[in-house]
JSON list of C-alpha atoms in Angstrom, two decimals:
[
{"chain": "F", "resi": 100, "resn": "ILE", "atom": "CA", "xyz": [158.20, 151.16, 89.69]},
{"chain": "F", "resi": 101, "resn": "ILE", "atom": "CA", "xyz": [156.84, 151.60, 86.43]},
{"chain": "F", "resi": 102, "resn": "ASP", "atom": "CA", "xyz": [159.99, 153.30, 85.15]},
{"chain": "F", "resi": 103, "resn": "LEU", "atom": "CA", "xyz": [161.77, 150.23, 86.28]},
{"chain": "F", "resi": 104, "resn": "LEU", "atom": "CA", "xyz": [159.48, 147.74, 84.64]},
{"chain": "F", "resi": 105, "resn": "GLY", "atom": "CA", "xyz": [159.77, 150.01, 81.21]},
{"chain": "F", "resi": 106, "resn": "GLY", "atom": "CA", "xyz": [156.27, 150.96, 81.56]},
{"chain": "F", "resi": 107, "resn": "MET", "atom": "CA", "xyz": [154.83, 154.48, 81.21]},
{"chain": "F", "resi": 108, "resn": "ILE", "atom": "CA", "xyz": [151.72, 155.84, 82.97]},
{"chain": "F", "resi": 109, "resn": "THR", "atom": "CA", "xyz": [148.94, 158.95, 81.61]},
{"chain": "F", "resi": 110, "resn": "VAL", "atom": "CA", "xyz": [145.49, 160.45, 83.12]},
{"chain": "F", "resi": 111, "resn": "GLU", "atom": "CA", "xyz": [142.72, 161.61, 81.75]},
{"chain": "F", "resi": 112, "resn": "SER", "atom": "CA", "xyz": [141.19, 164.33, 83.84]},
{"chain": "F", "resi": 113, "resn": "GLU", "atom": "CA", "xyz": [138.13, 166.19, 83.50]},
{"chain": "F", "resi": 114, "resn": "GLU", "atom": "CA", "xyz": [137.15, 169.34, 86.26]},
{"chain": "F", "resi": 115, "resn": "GLY", "atom": "CA", "xyz": [134.27, 168.47, 88.37]},
{"chain": "F", "resi": 116, "resn": "LYS", "atom": "CA", "xyz": [134.41, 164.65, 87.09]},
{"chain": "F", "resi": 117, "resn": "GLY", "atom": "CA", "xyz": [137.35, 162.81, 87.63]},
{"chain": "F", "resi": 118, "resn": "SER", "atom": "CA", "xyz": [140.46, 161.26, 86.88]},
{"chain": "F", "resi": 119, "resn": "CYS", "atom": "CA", "xyz": [141.51, 158.35, 84.94]},
{"chain": "F", "resi": 120, "resn": "PHE", "atom": "CA", "xyz": [145.03, 156.97, 85.07]},
{"chain": "F", "resi": 121, "resn": "HIS", "atom": "CA", "xyz": [146.30, 153.94, 83.02]},
{"chain": "F", "resi": 122, "resn": "ILE", "atom": "CA", "xyz": [149.60, 151.98, 83.34]},
{"chain": "F", "resi": 123, "resn": "TRP", "atom": "CA", "xyz": [151.56, 150.60, 80.82]},
{"chain": "F", "resi": 124, "resn": "LEU", "atom": "CA", "xyz": [153.78, 147.42, 81.30]},
{"chain": "F", "resi": 125, "resn": "PRO", "atom": "CA", "xyz": [155.43, 145.94, 79.01]},
{"chain": "F", "resi": 126, "resn": "ALA", "atom": "CA", "xyz": [154.45, 142.39, 78.28]},
{"chain": "F", "resi": 127, "resn": "ASP", "atom": "CA", "xyz": [156.87, 139.49, 77.01]},
{"chain": "F", "resi": 128, "resn": "SER", "atom": "CA", "xyz": [156.73, 137.65, 73.65]},
{"chain": "F", "resi": 129, "resn": "PRO", "atom": "CA", "xyz": [158.44, 134.49, 72.72]},
{"chain": "F", "resi": 130, "resn": "GLU", "atom": "CA", "xyz": [160.32, 136.84, 70.32]},
{"chain": "F", "resi": 131, "resn": "THR", "atom": "CA", "xyz": [161.06, 139.52, 72.87]},
{"chain": "F", "resi": 132, "resn": "GLU", "atom": "CA", "xyz": [162.22, 136.24, 75.05]},
{"chain": "F", "resi": 133, "resn": "LYS", "atom": "CA", "xyz": [164.69, 135.93, 73.04]},
{"chain": "F", "resi": 134, "resn": "THR", "atom": "CA", "xyz": [166.25, 139.23, 72.70]},
{"chain": "F", "resi": 135, "resn": "VAL", "atom": "CA", "xyz": [167.03, 139.30, 75.95]},
{"chain": "F", "resi": 136, "resn": "ASP", "atom": "CA", "xyz": [170.87, 139.40, 76.50]},
{"chain": "F", "resi": 137, "resn": "PRO", "atom": "CA", "xyz": [171.46, 138.45, 80.22]},
{"chain": "F", "resi": 138, "resn": "LEU", "atom": "CA", "xyz": [174.57, 140.06, 81.77]},
{"chain": "F", "resi": 139, "resn": "PRO", "atom": "CA", "xyz": [176.97, 136.58, 82.52]},
{"chain": "F", "resi": 140, "resn": "TYR", "atom": "CA", "xyz": [173.98, 134.57, 81.07]},
{"chain": "F", "resi": 141, "resn": "GLY", "atom": "CA", "xyz": [174.31, 134.95, 77.02]},
{"chain": "F", "resi": 142, "resn": "ASP", "atom": "CA", "xyz": [173.97, 133.16, 74.08]},
{"chain": "F", "resi": 143, "resn": "THR", "atom": "CA", "xyz": [175.48, 129.99, 75.08]},
{"chain": "F", "resi": 144, "resn": "SER", "atom": "CA", "xyz": [174.45, 127.68, 72.41]},
{"chain": "F", "resi": 145, "resn": "PRO", "atom": "CA", "xyz": [176.78, 125.18, 71.24]},
{"chain": "F", "resi": 146, "resn": "GLU", "atom": "CA", "xyz": [176.28, 126.54, 67.44]},
{"chain": "F", "resi": 147, "resn": "ASN", "atom": "CA", "xyz": [177.63, 129.70, 68.43]},
{"chain": "F", "resi": 148, "resn": "GLY", "atom": "CA", "xyz": [180.98, 127.92, 69.87]},
{"chain": "F", "resi": 149, "resn": "LYS", "atom": "CA", "xyz": [180.26, 128.75, 73.61]},
{"chain": "F", "resi": 150, "resn": "GLN", "atom": "CA", "xyz": [179.96, 126.09, 76.01]},
{"chain": "F", "resi": 151, "resn": "ARG", "atom": "CA", "xyz": [176.38, 125.61, 77.77]},
{"chain": "F", "resi": 152, "resn": "ILE", "atom": "CA", "xyz": [176.30, 127.27, 81.09]},
{"chain": "F", "resi": 153, "resn": "GLU", "atom": "CA", "xyz": [174.95, 124.56, 83.23]},
{"chain": "F", "resi": 154, "resn": "ARG", "atom": "CA", "xyz": [171.21, 125.48, 84.31]},
{"chain": "F", "resi": 155, "resn": "GLN", "atom": "CA", "xyz": [172.17, 127.14, 88.67]},
{"chain": "F", "resi": 156, "resn": "THR", "atom": "CA", "xyz": [168.69, 126.21, 90.75]},
{"chain": "F", "resi": 157, "resn": "LEU", "atom": "CA", "xyz": [167.70, 129.59, 93.08]},
{"chain": "F", "resi": 158, "resn": "LEU", "atom": "CA", "xyz": [165.18, 129.52, 96.27]},
{"chain": "F", "resi": 159, "resn": "ILE", "atom": "CA", "xyz": [162.99, 132.90, 96.17]},
{"chain": "F", "resi": 160, "resn": "VAL", "atom": "CA", "xyz": [161.68, 133.08, 99.21]},
{"chain": "F", "resi": 161, "resn": "GLU", "atom": "CA", "xyz": [158.84, 135.63, 98.78]},
{"chain": "F", "resi": 162, "resn": "ASP", "atom": "CA", "xyz": [155.83, 136.00, 100.61]},
{"chain": "F", "resi": 163, "resn": "ASN", "atom": "CA", "xyz": [154.03, 138.50, 97.98]},
{"chain": "F", "resi": 164, "resn": "LYS", "atom": "CA", "xyz": [152.65, 136.33, 95.06]},
{"chain": "F", "resi": 165, "resn": "ILE", "atom": "CA", "xyz": [152.92, 139.31, 92.38]},
{"chain": "F", "resi": 166, "resn": "ASN", "atom": "CA", "xyz": [156.94, 139.92, 93.91]},
{"chain": "F", "resi": 167, "resn": "SER", "atom": "CA", "xyz": [157.42, 136.21, 93.21]},
{"chain": "F", "resi": 168, "resn": "GLU", "atom": "CA", "xyz": [155.81, 135.53, 89.79]},
{"chain": "F", "resi": 169, "resn": "LEU", "atom": "CA", "xyz": [157.80, 138.94, 88.81]},
{"chain": "F", "resi": 170, "resn": "ILE", "atom": "CA", "xyz": [161.51, 137.65, 89.84]},
{"chain": "F", "resi": 171, "resn": "GLU", "atom": "CA", "xyz": [160.48, 134.43, 88.51]},
{"chain": "F", "resi": 172, "resn": "LYS", "atom": "CA", "xyz": [159.52, 136.06, 84.99]},
{"chain": "F", "resi": 173, "resn": "LEU", "atom": "CA", "xyz": [162.94, 137.63, 85.43]},
{"chain": "F", "resi": 174, "resn": "LEU", "atom": "CA", "xyz": [164.83, 135.10, 86.00]},
{"chain": "F", "resi": 175, "resn": "ARG", "atom": "CA", "xyz": [163.13, 131.61, 84.59]},
{"chain": "F", "resi": 176, "resn": "PRO", "atom": "CA", "xyz": [165.22, 131.24, 80.96]},
{"chain": "F", "resi": 177, "resn": "TRP", "atom": "CA", "xyz": [167.86, 130.97, 83.52]},
{"chain": "F", "resi": 178, "resn": "PHE", "atom": "CA", "xyz": [168.04, 129.38, 86.14]},
{"chain": "F", "resi": 179, "resn": "THR", "atom": "CA", "xyz": [165.41, 126.30, 87.73]},
{"chain": "F", "resi": 180, "resn": "LEU", "atom": "CA", "xyz": [163.45, 127.91, 90.37]},
{"chain": "F", "resi": 181, "resn": "HIS", "atom": "CA", "xyz": [162.18, 126.83, 93.89]},
{"chain": "F", "resi": 182, "resn": "HIS", "atom": "CA", "xyz": [159.64, 128.71, 96.03]},
{"chain": "F", "resi": 183, "resn": "ALA", "atom": "CA", "xyz": [158.79, 129.69, 99.80]},
{"chain": "F", "resi": 184, "resn": "SER", "atom": "CA", "xyz": [156.61, 131.68, 101.26]},
{"chain": "F", "resi": 185, "resn": "THR", "atom": "CA", "xyz": [157.39, 131.65, 104.50]},
{"chain": "F", "resi": 186, "resn": "GLY", "atom": "CA", "xyz": [160.90, 130.90, 106.20]},
{"chain": "F", "resi": 187, "resn": "VAL", "atom": "CA", "xyz": [159.48, 127.74, 107.98]},
{"chain": "F", "resi": 188, "resn": "GLU", "atom": "CA", "xyz": [158.85, 126.47, 104.26]},
{"chain": "F", "resi": 189, "resn": "ALA", "atom": "CA", "xyz": [162.39, 127.70, 103.02]},
{"chain": "F", "resi": 190, "resn": "LEU", "atom": "CA", "xyz": [163.70, 126.58, 106.01]},
{"chain": "F", "resi": 191, "resn": "GLU", "atom": "CA", "xyz": [162.68, 122.65, 105.22]},
{"chain": "F", "resi": 192, "resn": "LYS", "atom": "CA", "xyz": [163.41, 123.44, 101.46]},
{"chain": "F", "resi": 193, "resn": "VAL", "atom": "CA", "xyz": [166.98, 124.10, 101.75]},
{"chain": "F", "resi": 194, "resn": "LYS", "atom": "CA", "xyz": [167.33, 120.77, 104.08]},
{"chain": "F", "resi": 195, "resn": "SER", "atom": "CA", "xyz": [165.58, 118.90, 101.71]},
{"chain": "F", "resi": 196, "resn": "HIS", "atom": "CA", "xyz": [167.30, 120.43, 98.25]},
{"chain": "F", "resi": 197, "resn": "HIS", "atom": "CA", "xyz": [170.58, 121.38, 97.18]},
{"chain": "F", "resi": 198, "resn": "TYR", "atom": "CA", "xyz": [170.32, 125.51, 96.16]},
{"chain": "F", "resi": 199, "resn": "ASP", "atom": "CA", "xyz": [173.04, 127.00, 94.42]},
{"chain": "F", "resi": 200, "resn": "MET", "atom": "CA", "xyz": [171.18, 130.32, 95.80]},
{"chain": "F", "resi": 201, "resn": "ILE", "atom": "CA", "xyz": [168.93, 132.05, 97.54]},
{"chain": "F", "resi": 202, "resn": "LEU", "atom": "CA", "xyz": [166.76, 135.50, 96.90]},
{"chain": "F", "resi": 203, "resn": "MET", "atom": "CA", "xyz": [165.29, 135.96, 100.61]},
{"chain": "F", "resi": 204, "resn": "ASP", "atom": "CA", "xyz": [162.72, 138.80, 101.19]},
{"chain": "F", "resi": 205, "resn": "ILE", "atom": "CA", "xyz": [163.42, 140.50, 104.85]},
{"chain": "F", "resi": 206, "resn": "ASN", "atom": "CA", "xyz": [159.40, 140.84, 105.81]},
{"chain": "F", "resi": 207, "resn": "LEU", "atom": "CA", "xyz": [157.96, 137.47, 105.35]},
{"chain": "F", "resi": 208, "resn": "GLY", "atom": "CA", "xyz": [154.48, 138.13, 107.59]},
{"chain": "F", "resi": 209, "resn": "PRO", "atom": "CA", "xyz": [153.96, 136.34, 110.35]},
{"chain": "F", "resi": 210, "resn": "GLY", "atom": "CA", "xyz": [156.70, 133.68, 111.71]},
{"chain": "F", "resi": 211, "resn": "LEU", "atom": "CA", "xyz": [160.12, 133.89, 111.00]},
{"chain": "F", "resi": 212, "resn": "THR", "atom": "CA", "xyz": [161.82, 136.85, 109.13]},
{"chain": "F", "resi": 213, "resn": "GLY", "atom": "CA", "xyz": [164.31, 136.74, 106.21]},
{"chain": "F", "resi": 214, "resn": "LEU", "atom": "CA", "xyz": [167.26, 137.76, 108.93]},
{"chain": "F", "resi": 215, "resn": "ASP", "atom": "CA", "xyz": [166.01, 134.35, 111.61]},
{"chain": "F", "resi": 216, "resn": "VAL", "atom": "CA", "xyz": [166.00, 132.45, 107.92]},
{"chain": "F", "resi": 217, "resn": "ALA", "atom": "CA", "xyz": [169.35, 133.40, 106.94]},
{"chain": "F", "resi": 218, "resn": "LYS", "atom": "CA", "xyz": [170.86, 132.82, 110.73]},
{"chain": "F", "resi": 219, "resn": "GLU", "atom": "CA", "xyz": [169.69, 129.41, 110.70]},
{"chain": "F", "resi": 220, "resn": "VAL", "atom": "CA", "xyz": [170.52, 128.37, 107.09]},
{"chain": "F", "resi": 221, "resn": "ARG", "atom": "CA", "xyz": [174.08, 130.13, 107.84]},
{"chain": "F", "resi": 222, "resn": "LYS", "atom": "CA", "xyz": [174.25, 127.17, 111.03]},
{"chain": "F", "resi": 223, "resn": "THR", "atom": "CA", "xyz": [175.14, 124.50, 108.60]},
{"chain": "F", "resi": 224, "resn": "TYR", "atom": "CA", "xyz": [175.76, 126.90, 104.88]},
{"chain": "F", "resi": 225, "resn": "SER", "atom": "CA", "xyz": [178.70, 128.92, 104.50]},
{"chain": "F", "resi": 226, "resn": "PRO", "atom": "CA", "xyz": [178.47, 132.05, 102.49]},
{"chain": "F", "resi": 227, "resn": "GLU", "atom": "CA", "xyz": [180.63, 130.38, 99.99]},
{"chain": "F", "resi": 228, "resn": "ILE", "atom": "CA", "xyz": [178.67, 127.54, 99.59]},
{"chain": "F", "resi": 229, "resn": "LEU", "atom": "CA", "xyz": [175.17, 128.71, 100.03]},
{"chain": "F", "resi": 230, "resn": "PRO", "atom": "CA", "xyz": [175.10, 132.55, 98.97]},
{"chain": "F", "resi": 231, "resn": "MET", "atom": "CA", "xyz": [172.19, 134.36, 100.31]},
{"chain": "F", "resi": 232, "resn": "ILE", "atom": "CA", "xyz": [170.56, 137.71, 98.55]},
{"chain": "F", "resi": 233, "resn": "ALA", "atom": "CA", "xyz": [168.05, 139.87, 100.56]},
{"chain": "F", "resi": 234, "resn": "ILE", "atom": "CA", "xyz": [165.55, 141.45, 98.94]},
{"chain": "F", "resi": 235, "resn": "THR", "atom": "CA", "xyz": [163.61, 144.55, 100.31]},
{"chain": "F", "resi": 236, "resn": "GLY", "atom": "CA", "xyz": [162.11, 147.69, 100.65]},
{"chain": "F", "resi": 237, "resn": "TYR", "atom": "CA", "xyz": [163.30, 148.70, 103.78]},
{"chain": "F", "resi": 238, "resn": "ALA", "atom": "CA", "xyz": [167.13, 149.07, 103.27]},
{"chain": "F", "resi": 239, "resn": "THR", "atom": "CA", "xyz": [167.80, 152.30, 105.63]},
{"chain": "F", "resi": 240, "resn": "ASP", "atom": "CA", "xyz": [171.66, 151.67, 106.80]},
{"chain": "F", "resi": 241, "resn": "PRO", "atom": "CA", "xyz": [170.95, 150.62, 110.02]},
{"chain": "F", "resi": 242, "resn": "GLU", "atom": "CA", "xyz": [168.85, 147.75, 108.53]},
{"chain": "F", "resi": 243, "resn": "LEU", "atom": "CA", "xyz": [171.61, 146.89, 105.93]},
{"chain": "F", "resi": 244, "resn": "GLU", "atom": "CA", "xyz": [173.93, 146.59, 108.90]},
{"chain": "F", "resi": 245, "resn": "LYS", "atom": "CA", "xyz": [171.71, 143.87, 110.71]},
{"chain": "F", "resi": 246, "resn": "ILE", "atom": "CA", "xyz": [170.81, 142.40, 106.98]},
{"chain": "F", "resi": 247, "resn": "MET", "atom": "CA", "xyz": [174.49, 141.63, 106.22]},
{"chain": "F", "resi": 248, "resn": "GLU", "atom": "CA", "xyz": [175.62, 140.42, 110.05]},
{"chain": "F", "resi": 249, "resn": "SER", "atom": "CA", "xyz": [172.80, 137.78, 109.79]},
{"chain": "F", "resi": 250, "resn": "GLY", "atom": "CA", "xyz": [174.55, 136.18, 106.82]},
{"chain": "F", "resi": 251, "resn": "PHE", "atom": "CA", "xyz": [173.71, 137.41, 103.34]},
{"chain": "F", "resi": 252, "resn": "ASN", "atom": "CA", "xyz": [175.99, 137.98, 100.54]},
{"chain": "F", "resi": 253, "resn": "ASP", "atom": "CA", "xyz": [174.43, 140.93, 99.19]},
{"chain": "F", "resi": 254, "resn": "CYS", "atom": "CA", "xyz": [171.29, 143.09, 99.15]},
{"chain": "F", "resi": 255, "resn": "ILE", "atom": "CA", "xyz": [169.26, 144.46, 96.94]},
{"chain": "F", "resi": 256, "resn": "LYS", "atom": "CA", "xyz": [166.70, 147.23, 97.32]},
{"chain": "F", "resi": 257, "resn": "LYS", "atom": "CA", "xyz": [163.11, 147.29, 96.26]},
{"chain": "F", "resi": 258, "resn": "PRO", "atom": "CA", "xyz": [162.01, 148.27, 93.62]},
{"chain": "F", "resi": 259, "resn": "PHE", "atom": "CA", "xyz": [164.81, 146.83, 91.59]},
{"chain": "F", "resi": 260, "resn": "SER", "atom": "CA", "xyz": [165.48, 146.62, 87.95]},
{"chain": "F", "resi": 261, "resn": "LYS", "atom": "CA", "xyz": [166.21, 143.13, 85.84]},
{"chain": "F", "resi": 262, "resn": "THR", "atom": "CA", "xyz": [169.85, 144.51, 84.87]},
{"chain": "F", "resi": 263, "resn": "GLY", "atom": "CA", "xyz": [170.46, 145.69, 88.88]},
{"chain": "F", "resi": 264, "resn": "LEU", "atom": "CA", "xyz": [169.07, 141.68, 89.62]},
{"chain": "F", "resi": 265, "resn": "LEU", "atom": "CA", "xyz": [171.21, 140.30, 87.23]},
{"chain": "F", "resi": 266, "resn": "LYS", "atom": "CA", "xyz": [174.23, 142.19, 88.17]},
{"chain": "F", "resi": 267, "resn": "ALA", "atom": "CA", "xyz": [173.78, 141.33, 92.00]},
{"chain": "F", "resi": 268, "resn": "LEU", "atom": "CA", "xyz": [173.83, 137.36, 90.66]},
{"chain": "F", "resi": 269, "resn": "GLU", "atom": "CA", "xyz": [176.32, 137.91, 88.48]},
{"chain": "F", "resi": 270, "resn": "LYS", "atom": "CA", "xyz": [178.13, 139.70, 91.62]},
{"chain": "F", "resi": 271, "resn": "ILE", "atom": "CA", "xyz": [178.30, 136.06, 93.88]}
]
């Protein structure tokens, strides 16, 4: 995970006294955010002669606050983002807002799972109208089959990279 995030880990160890591990993760500054060129969402400023792409609205359904914040940090420069932390909250938001896409964790804790939510969403919206990408750490072949049968357009396995996430979005 540290490698995927562009960080490093170091260790100081002394026999009989113990070990100290340090995890170093890069922090984005305004300067680094400007230099990032996401795959399909590169510089579309009028001064470069390109037409600006209208910001799409994505719903992130994730019960883990840190995971949700990480996804937001990765996508915030290019998308309008809304959040839901439970399946019930996700279904309420889908009924009251227009979303261009949903990124959904499969394991949402107690209550509805991401699979349950996907099945409910598919009763109203086709995969072409409202694409959904599953995000999961439990992606064995049988699980992937269940995920896709539930109505998802694609699945991203945790841990994922920024490039992997943007490629999945571009594909949809």
